[in-house]
Coordinates of N, CA and C in Angstrom, one line a residue:
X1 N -10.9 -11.7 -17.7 CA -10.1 -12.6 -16.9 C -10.4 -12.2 -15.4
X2 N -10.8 -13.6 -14.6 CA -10.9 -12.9 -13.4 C -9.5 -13.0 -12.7
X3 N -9.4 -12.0 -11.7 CA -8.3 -11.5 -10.8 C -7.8 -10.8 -11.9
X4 N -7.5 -10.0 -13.0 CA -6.7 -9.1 -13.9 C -6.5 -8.2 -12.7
X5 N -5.7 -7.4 -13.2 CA -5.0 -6.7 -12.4 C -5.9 -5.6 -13.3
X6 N -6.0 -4.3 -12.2 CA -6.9 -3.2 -13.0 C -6.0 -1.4 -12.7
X7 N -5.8 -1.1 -13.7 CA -5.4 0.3 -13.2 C -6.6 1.4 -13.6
X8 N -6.3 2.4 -12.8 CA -7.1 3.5 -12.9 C -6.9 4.8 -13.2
X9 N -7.4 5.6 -13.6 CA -6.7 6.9 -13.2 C -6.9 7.6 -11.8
X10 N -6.3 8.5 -11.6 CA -6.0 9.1 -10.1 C -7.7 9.3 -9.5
X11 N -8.0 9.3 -8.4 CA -9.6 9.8 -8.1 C -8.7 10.1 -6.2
X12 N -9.1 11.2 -6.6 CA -9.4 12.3 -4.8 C -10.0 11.4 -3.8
X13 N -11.0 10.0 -3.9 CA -11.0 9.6 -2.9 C -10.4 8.4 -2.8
X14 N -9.5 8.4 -3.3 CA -8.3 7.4 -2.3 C -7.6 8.1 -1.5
X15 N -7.6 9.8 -1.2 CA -7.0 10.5 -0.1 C -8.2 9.9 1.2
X16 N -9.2 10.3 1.0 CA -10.5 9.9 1.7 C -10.6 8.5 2.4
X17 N -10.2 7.5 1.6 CA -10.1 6.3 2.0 C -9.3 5.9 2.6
X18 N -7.6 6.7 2.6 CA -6.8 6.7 3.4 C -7.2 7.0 4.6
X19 N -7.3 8.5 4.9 CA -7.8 8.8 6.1 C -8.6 8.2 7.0
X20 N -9.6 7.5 6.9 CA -10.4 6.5 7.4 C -9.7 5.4 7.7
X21 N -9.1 4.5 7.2 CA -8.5 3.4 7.5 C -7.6 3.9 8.4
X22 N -6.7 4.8 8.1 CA -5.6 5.5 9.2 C -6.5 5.6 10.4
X23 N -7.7 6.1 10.4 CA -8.1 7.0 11.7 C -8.7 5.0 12.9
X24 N -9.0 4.4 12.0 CA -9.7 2.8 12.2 C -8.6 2.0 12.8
X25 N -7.2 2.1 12.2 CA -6.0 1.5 12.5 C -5.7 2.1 13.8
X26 N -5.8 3.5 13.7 CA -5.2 4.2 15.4 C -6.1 4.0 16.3
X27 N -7.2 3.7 16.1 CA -7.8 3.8 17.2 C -8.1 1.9 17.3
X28 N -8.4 1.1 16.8 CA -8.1 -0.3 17.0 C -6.5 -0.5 17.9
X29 N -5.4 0.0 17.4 CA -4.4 -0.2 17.7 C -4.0 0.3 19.4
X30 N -4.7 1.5 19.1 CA -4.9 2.1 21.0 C -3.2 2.3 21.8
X31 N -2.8 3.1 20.7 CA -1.3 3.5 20.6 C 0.3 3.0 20.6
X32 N -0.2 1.8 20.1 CA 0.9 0.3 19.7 C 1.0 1.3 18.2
X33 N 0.8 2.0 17.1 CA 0.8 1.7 16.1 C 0.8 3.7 16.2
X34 N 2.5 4.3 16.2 CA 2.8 5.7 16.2 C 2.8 6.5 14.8
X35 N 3.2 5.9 14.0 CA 2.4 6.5 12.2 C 2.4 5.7 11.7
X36 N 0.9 6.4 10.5 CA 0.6 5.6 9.2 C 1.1 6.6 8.4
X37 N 1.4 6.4 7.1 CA 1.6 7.0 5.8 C 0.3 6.4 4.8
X38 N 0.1 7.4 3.8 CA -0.4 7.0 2.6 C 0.6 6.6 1.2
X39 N 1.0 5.7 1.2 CA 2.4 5.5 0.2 C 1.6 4.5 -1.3
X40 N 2.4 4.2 -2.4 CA 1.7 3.9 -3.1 C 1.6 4.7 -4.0
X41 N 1.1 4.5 -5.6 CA 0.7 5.3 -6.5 C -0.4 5.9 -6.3
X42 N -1.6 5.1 -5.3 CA -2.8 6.3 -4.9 C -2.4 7.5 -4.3
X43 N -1.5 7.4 -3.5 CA -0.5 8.3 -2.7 C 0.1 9.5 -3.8
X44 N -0.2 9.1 -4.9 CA 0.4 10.4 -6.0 C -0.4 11.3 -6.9
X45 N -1.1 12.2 -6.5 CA -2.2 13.0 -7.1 C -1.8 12.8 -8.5
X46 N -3.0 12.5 -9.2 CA -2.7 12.6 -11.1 C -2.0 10.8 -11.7
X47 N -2.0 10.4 -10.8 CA -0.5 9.2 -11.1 C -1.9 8.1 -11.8
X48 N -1.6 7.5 -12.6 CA -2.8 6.0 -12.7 C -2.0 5.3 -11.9
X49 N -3.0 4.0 -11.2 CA -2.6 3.1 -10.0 C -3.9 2.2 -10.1
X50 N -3.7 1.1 -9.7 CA -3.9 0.0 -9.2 C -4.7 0.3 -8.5
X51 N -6.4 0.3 -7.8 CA -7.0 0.6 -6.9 C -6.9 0.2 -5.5
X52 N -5.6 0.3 -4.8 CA -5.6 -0.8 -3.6 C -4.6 1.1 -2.9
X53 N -5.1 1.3 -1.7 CA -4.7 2.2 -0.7 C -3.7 1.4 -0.1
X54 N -2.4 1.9 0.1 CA -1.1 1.9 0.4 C -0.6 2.1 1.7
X55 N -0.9 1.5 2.6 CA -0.5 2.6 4.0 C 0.6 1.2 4.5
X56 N 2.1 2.4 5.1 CA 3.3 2.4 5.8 C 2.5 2.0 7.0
X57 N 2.8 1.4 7.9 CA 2.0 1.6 9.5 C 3.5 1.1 10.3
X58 N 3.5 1.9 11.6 CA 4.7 1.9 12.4 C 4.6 0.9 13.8
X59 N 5.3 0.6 14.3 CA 5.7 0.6 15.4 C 6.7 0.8 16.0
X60 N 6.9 1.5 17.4 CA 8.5 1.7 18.2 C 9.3 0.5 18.4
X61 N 8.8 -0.7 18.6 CA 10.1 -2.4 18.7 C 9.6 -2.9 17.8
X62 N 10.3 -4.3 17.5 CA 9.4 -5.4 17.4 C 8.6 -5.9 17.8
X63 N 9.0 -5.9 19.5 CA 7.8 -6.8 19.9 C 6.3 -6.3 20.1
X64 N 6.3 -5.1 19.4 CA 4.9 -4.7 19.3 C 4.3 -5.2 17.9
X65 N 4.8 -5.5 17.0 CA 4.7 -5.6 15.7 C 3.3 -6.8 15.3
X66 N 3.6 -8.0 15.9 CA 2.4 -9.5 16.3 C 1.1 -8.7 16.9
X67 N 1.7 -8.0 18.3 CA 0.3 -7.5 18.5 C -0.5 -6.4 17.6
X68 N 0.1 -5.8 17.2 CA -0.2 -4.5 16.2 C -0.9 -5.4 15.1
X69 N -0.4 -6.4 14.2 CA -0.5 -7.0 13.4 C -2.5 -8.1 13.8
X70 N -2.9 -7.7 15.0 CA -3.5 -9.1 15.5 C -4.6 -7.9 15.2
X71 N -4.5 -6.5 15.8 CA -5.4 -5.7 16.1 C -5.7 -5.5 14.9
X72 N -5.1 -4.8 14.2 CA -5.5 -4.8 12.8 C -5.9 -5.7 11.6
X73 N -5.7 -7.2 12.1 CA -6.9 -8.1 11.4 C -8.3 -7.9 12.4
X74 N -8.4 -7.2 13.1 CA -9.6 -7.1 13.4 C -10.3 -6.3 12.8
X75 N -9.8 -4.9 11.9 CA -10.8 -4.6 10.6 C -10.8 -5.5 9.9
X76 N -11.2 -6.7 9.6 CA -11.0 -7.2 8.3 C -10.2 -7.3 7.7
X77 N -8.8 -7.6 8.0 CA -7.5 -7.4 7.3 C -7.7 -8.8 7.5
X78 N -6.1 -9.3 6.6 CA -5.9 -10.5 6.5 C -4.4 -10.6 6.6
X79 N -3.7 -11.2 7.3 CA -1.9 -11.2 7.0 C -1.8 -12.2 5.5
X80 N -0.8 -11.5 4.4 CA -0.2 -12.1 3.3 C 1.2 -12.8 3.4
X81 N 1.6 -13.1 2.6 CA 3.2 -12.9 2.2 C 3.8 -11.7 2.4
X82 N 5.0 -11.6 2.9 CA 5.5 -10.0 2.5 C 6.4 -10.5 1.1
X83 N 6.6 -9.4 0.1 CA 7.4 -9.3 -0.9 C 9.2 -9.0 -0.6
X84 N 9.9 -9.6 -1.1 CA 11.0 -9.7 -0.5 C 11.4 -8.5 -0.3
X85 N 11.2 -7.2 -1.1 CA 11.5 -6.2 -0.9 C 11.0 -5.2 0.9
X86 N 10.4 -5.8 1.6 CA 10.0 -5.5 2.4 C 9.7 -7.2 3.4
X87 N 10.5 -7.6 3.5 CA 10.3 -8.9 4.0 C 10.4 -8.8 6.0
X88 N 11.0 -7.6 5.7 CA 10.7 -7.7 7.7 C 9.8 -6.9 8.1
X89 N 8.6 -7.1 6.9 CA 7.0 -6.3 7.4 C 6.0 -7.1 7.8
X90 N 5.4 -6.7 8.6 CA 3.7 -8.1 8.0 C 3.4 -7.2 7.4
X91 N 2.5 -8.0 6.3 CA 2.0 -7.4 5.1 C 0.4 -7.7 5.3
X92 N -0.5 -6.9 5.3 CA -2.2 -7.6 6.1 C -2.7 -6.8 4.6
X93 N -3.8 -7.4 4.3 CA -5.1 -7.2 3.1 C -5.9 -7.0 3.6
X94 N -6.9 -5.7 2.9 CA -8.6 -6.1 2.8 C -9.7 -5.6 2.0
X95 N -10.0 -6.4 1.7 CA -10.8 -7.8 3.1 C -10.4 -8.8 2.9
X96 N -10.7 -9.3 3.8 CA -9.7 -10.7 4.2 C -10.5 -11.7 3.3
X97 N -11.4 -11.6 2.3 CA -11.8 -12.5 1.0 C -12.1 -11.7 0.1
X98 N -11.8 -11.6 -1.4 CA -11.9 -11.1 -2.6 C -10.4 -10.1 -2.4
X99 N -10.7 -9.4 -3.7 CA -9.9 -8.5 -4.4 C -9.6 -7.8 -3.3
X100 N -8.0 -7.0 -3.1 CA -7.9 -6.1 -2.0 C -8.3 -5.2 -2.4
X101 N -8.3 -4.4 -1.6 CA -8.5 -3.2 -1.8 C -7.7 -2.0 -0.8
X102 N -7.2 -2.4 0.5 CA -6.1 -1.7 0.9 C -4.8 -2.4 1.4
X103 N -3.8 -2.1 1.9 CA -3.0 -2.7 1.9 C -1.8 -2.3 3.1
X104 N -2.0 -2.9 3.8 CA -0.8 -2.2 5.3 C 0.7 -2.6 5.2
X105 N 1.4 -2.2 5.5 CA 2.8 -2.9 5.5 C 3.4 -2.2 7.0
X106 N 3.0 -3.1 7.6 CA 3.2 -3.2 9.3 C 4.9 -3.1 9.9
X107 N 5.7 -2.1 10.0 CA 7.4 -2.2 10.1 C 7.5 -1.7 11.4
X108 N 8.6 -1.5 11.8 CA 9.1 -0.9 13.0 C 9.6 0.3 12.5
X109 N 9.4 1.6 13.3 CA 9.7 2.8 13.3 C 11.7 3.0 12.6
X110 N 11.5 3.4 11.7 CA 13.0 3.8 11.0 C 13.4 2.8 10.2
X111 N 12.6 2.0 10.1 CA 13.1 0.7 9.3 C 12.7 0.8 7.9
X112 N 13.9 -0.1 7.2 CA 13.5 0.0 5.5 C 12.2 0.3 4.8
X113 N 11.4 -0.3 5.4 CA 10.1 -0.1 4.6 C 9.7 1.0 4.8
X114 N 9.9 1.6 5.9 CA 9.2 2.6 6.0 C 10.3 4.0 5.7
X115 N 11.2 3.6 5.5 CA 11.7 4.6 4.8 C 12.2 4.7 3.2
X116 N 12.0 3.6 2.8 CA 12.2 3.2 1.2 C 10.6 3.8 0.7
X117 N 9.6 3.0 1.7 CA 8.5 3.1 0.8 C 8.3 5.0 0.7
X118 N 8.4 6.1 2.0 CA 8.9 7.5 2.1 C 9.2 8.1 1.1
X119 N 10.3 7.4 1.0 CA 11.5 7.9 -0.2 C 10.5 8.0 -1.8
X120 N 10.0 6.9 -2.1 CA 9.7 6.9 -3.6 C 8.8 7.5 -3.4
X121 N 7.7 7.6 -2.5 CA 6.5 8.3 -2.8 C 6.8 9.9 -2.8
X122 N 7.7 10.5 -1.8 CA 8.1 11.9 -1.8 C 8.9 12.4 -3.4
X123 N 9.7 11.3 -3.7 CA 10.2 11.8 -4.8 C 9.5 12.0 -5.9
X124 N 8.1 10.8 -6.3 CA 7.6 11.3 -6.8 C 6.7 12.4 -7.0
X125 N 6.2 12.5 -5.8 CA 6.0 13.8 -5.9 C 6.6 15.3 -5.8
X126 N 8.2 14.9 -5.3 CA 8.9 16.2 -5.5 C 9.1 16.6 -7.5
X127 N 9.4 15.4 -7.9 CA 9.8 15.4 -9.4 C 8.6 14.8 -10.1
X128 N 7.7 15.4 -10.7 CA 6.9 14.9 -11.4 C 7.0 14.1 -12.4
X129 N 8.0 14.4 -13.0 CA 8.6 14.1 -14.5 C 8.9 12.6 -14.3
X130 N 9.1 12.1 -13.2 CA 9.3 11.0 -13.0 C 8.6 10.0 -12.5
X131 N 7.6 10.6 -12.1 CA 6.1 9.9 -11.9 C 5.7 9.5 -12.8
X132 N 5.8 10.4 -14.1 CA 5.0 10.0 -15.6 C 5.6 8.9 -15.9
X133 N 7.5 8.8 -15.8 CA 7.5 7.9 -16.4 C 7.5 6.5 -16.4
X134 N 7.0 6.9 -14.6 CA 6.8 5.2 -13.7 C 5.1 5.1 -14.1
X135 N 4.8 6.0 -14.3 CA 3.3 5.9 -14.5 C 3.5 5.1 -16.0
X136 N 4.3 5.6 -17.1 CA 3.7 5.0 -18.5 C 4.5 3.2 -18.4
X137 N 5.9 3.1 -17.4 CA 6.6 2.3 -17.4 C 5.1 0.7 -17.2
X138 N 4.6 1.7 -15.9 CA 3.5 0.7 -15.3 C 2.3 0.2 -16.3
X139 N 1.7 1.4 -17.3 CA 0.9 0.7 -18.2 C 1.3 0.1 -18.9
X140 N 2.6 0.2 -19.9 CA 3.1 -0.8 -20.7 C 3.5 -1.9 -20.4
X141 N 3.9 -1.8 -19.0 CA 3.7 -4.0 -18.6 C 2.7 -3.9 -18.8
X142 N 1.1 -3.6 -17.8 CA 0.4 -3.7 -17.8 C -0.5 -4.6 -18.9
X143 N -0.3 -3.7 -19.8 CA -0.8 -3.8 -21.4 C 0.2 -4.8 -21.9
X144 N 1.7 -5.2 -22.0 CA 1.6 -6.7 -22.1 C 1.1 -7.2 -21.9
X145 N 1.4 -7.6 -20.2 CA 0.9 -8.8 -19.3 C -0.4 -8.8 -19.8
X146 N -0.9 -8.0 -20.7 CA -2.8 -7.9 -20.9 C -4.1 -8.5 -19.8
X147 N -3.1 -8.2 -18.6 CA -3.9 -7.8 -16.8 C -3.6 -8.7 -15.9
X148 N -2.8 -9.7 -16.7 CA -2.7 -10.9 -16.0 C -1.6 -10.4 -14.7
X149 N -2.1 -10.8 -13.6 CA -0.9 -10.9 -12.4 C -0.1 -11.3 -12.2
X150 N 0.1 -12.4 -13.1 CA 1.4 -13.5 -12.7 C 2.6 -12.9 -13.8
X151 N 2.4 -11.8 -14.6 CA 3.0 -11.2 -15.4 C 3.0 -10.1 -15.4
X152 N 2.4 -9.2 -14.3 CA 2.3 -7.7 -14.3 C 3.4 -7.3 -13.6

């Protein structure tokens, strides 16, 4: 099926691939954009995940957020939908055609997203035991939905 949704097991360079996009985002941004995170299940050494890099990205107001948001479609991003759970983010893809493969979620400094998305990723990693069971929770949709996205 094309577009299936694909999980993976954990691989060391989606730390790598973080790093680079981080370092591409700060310096496009040219100090509009004060932290990135790596969040996400790539974000969780050992965890199976979806191959798409996860990054939190900041700004101090809002009204930096459009411009932040403009620079960073200049890597090749693309602005999405945001998911309601993060609905006062721009949400940017890329590449800006085909499958993503990373994923920014553009907020203002102390705000929900960036501290919800914090929260889960630290916990998981503080408590492992609970990674596994978001990890097996995640293949068994998965393996219903049998890849499909509109059901995963």
């Amino acid at each position: 099926m094309e577009n299936s949704v694909r999980l993976m097991h954990y691989s060391p360079a989606w730390r790598q691939e973080f790093e680079q996009t981080k370092s591409g985002i700060f310096q496009s941004c040219q100090g509009d954009v004060t932290a990135i995170d790596h969040v996400g299940s790539t974000a969780i050494p050992g965890l199976i995940a979806r191959p798409i890099i996860d990054l939190v990205a900041v700004v101090p107001n809002d009204r930096l957020l459009d411009i932040a948001a403009s620079q960073i479609e200049g890597l090749n991003f693309r602005r999405i939908a945001a998911p309601l759970w993060c609905s006062e983010a721009i949400v940017l893809v890329k590449p800006r055609h085909g499958e993503p493969t990373h994923q920014v979620f553009l907020t203002i400094a102390g705000g929900r997203t960036q501290l919800r998305t914090l929260a889960i990723r630290d916990h998981f990693r503080d408590v492992p035991a609970r990674a596994v069971e978001y990890e097996s929770a995640k293949v068994r949709r998965w393996k219903d939905a049998e890849g499909d996205p509109e059901h995963y």
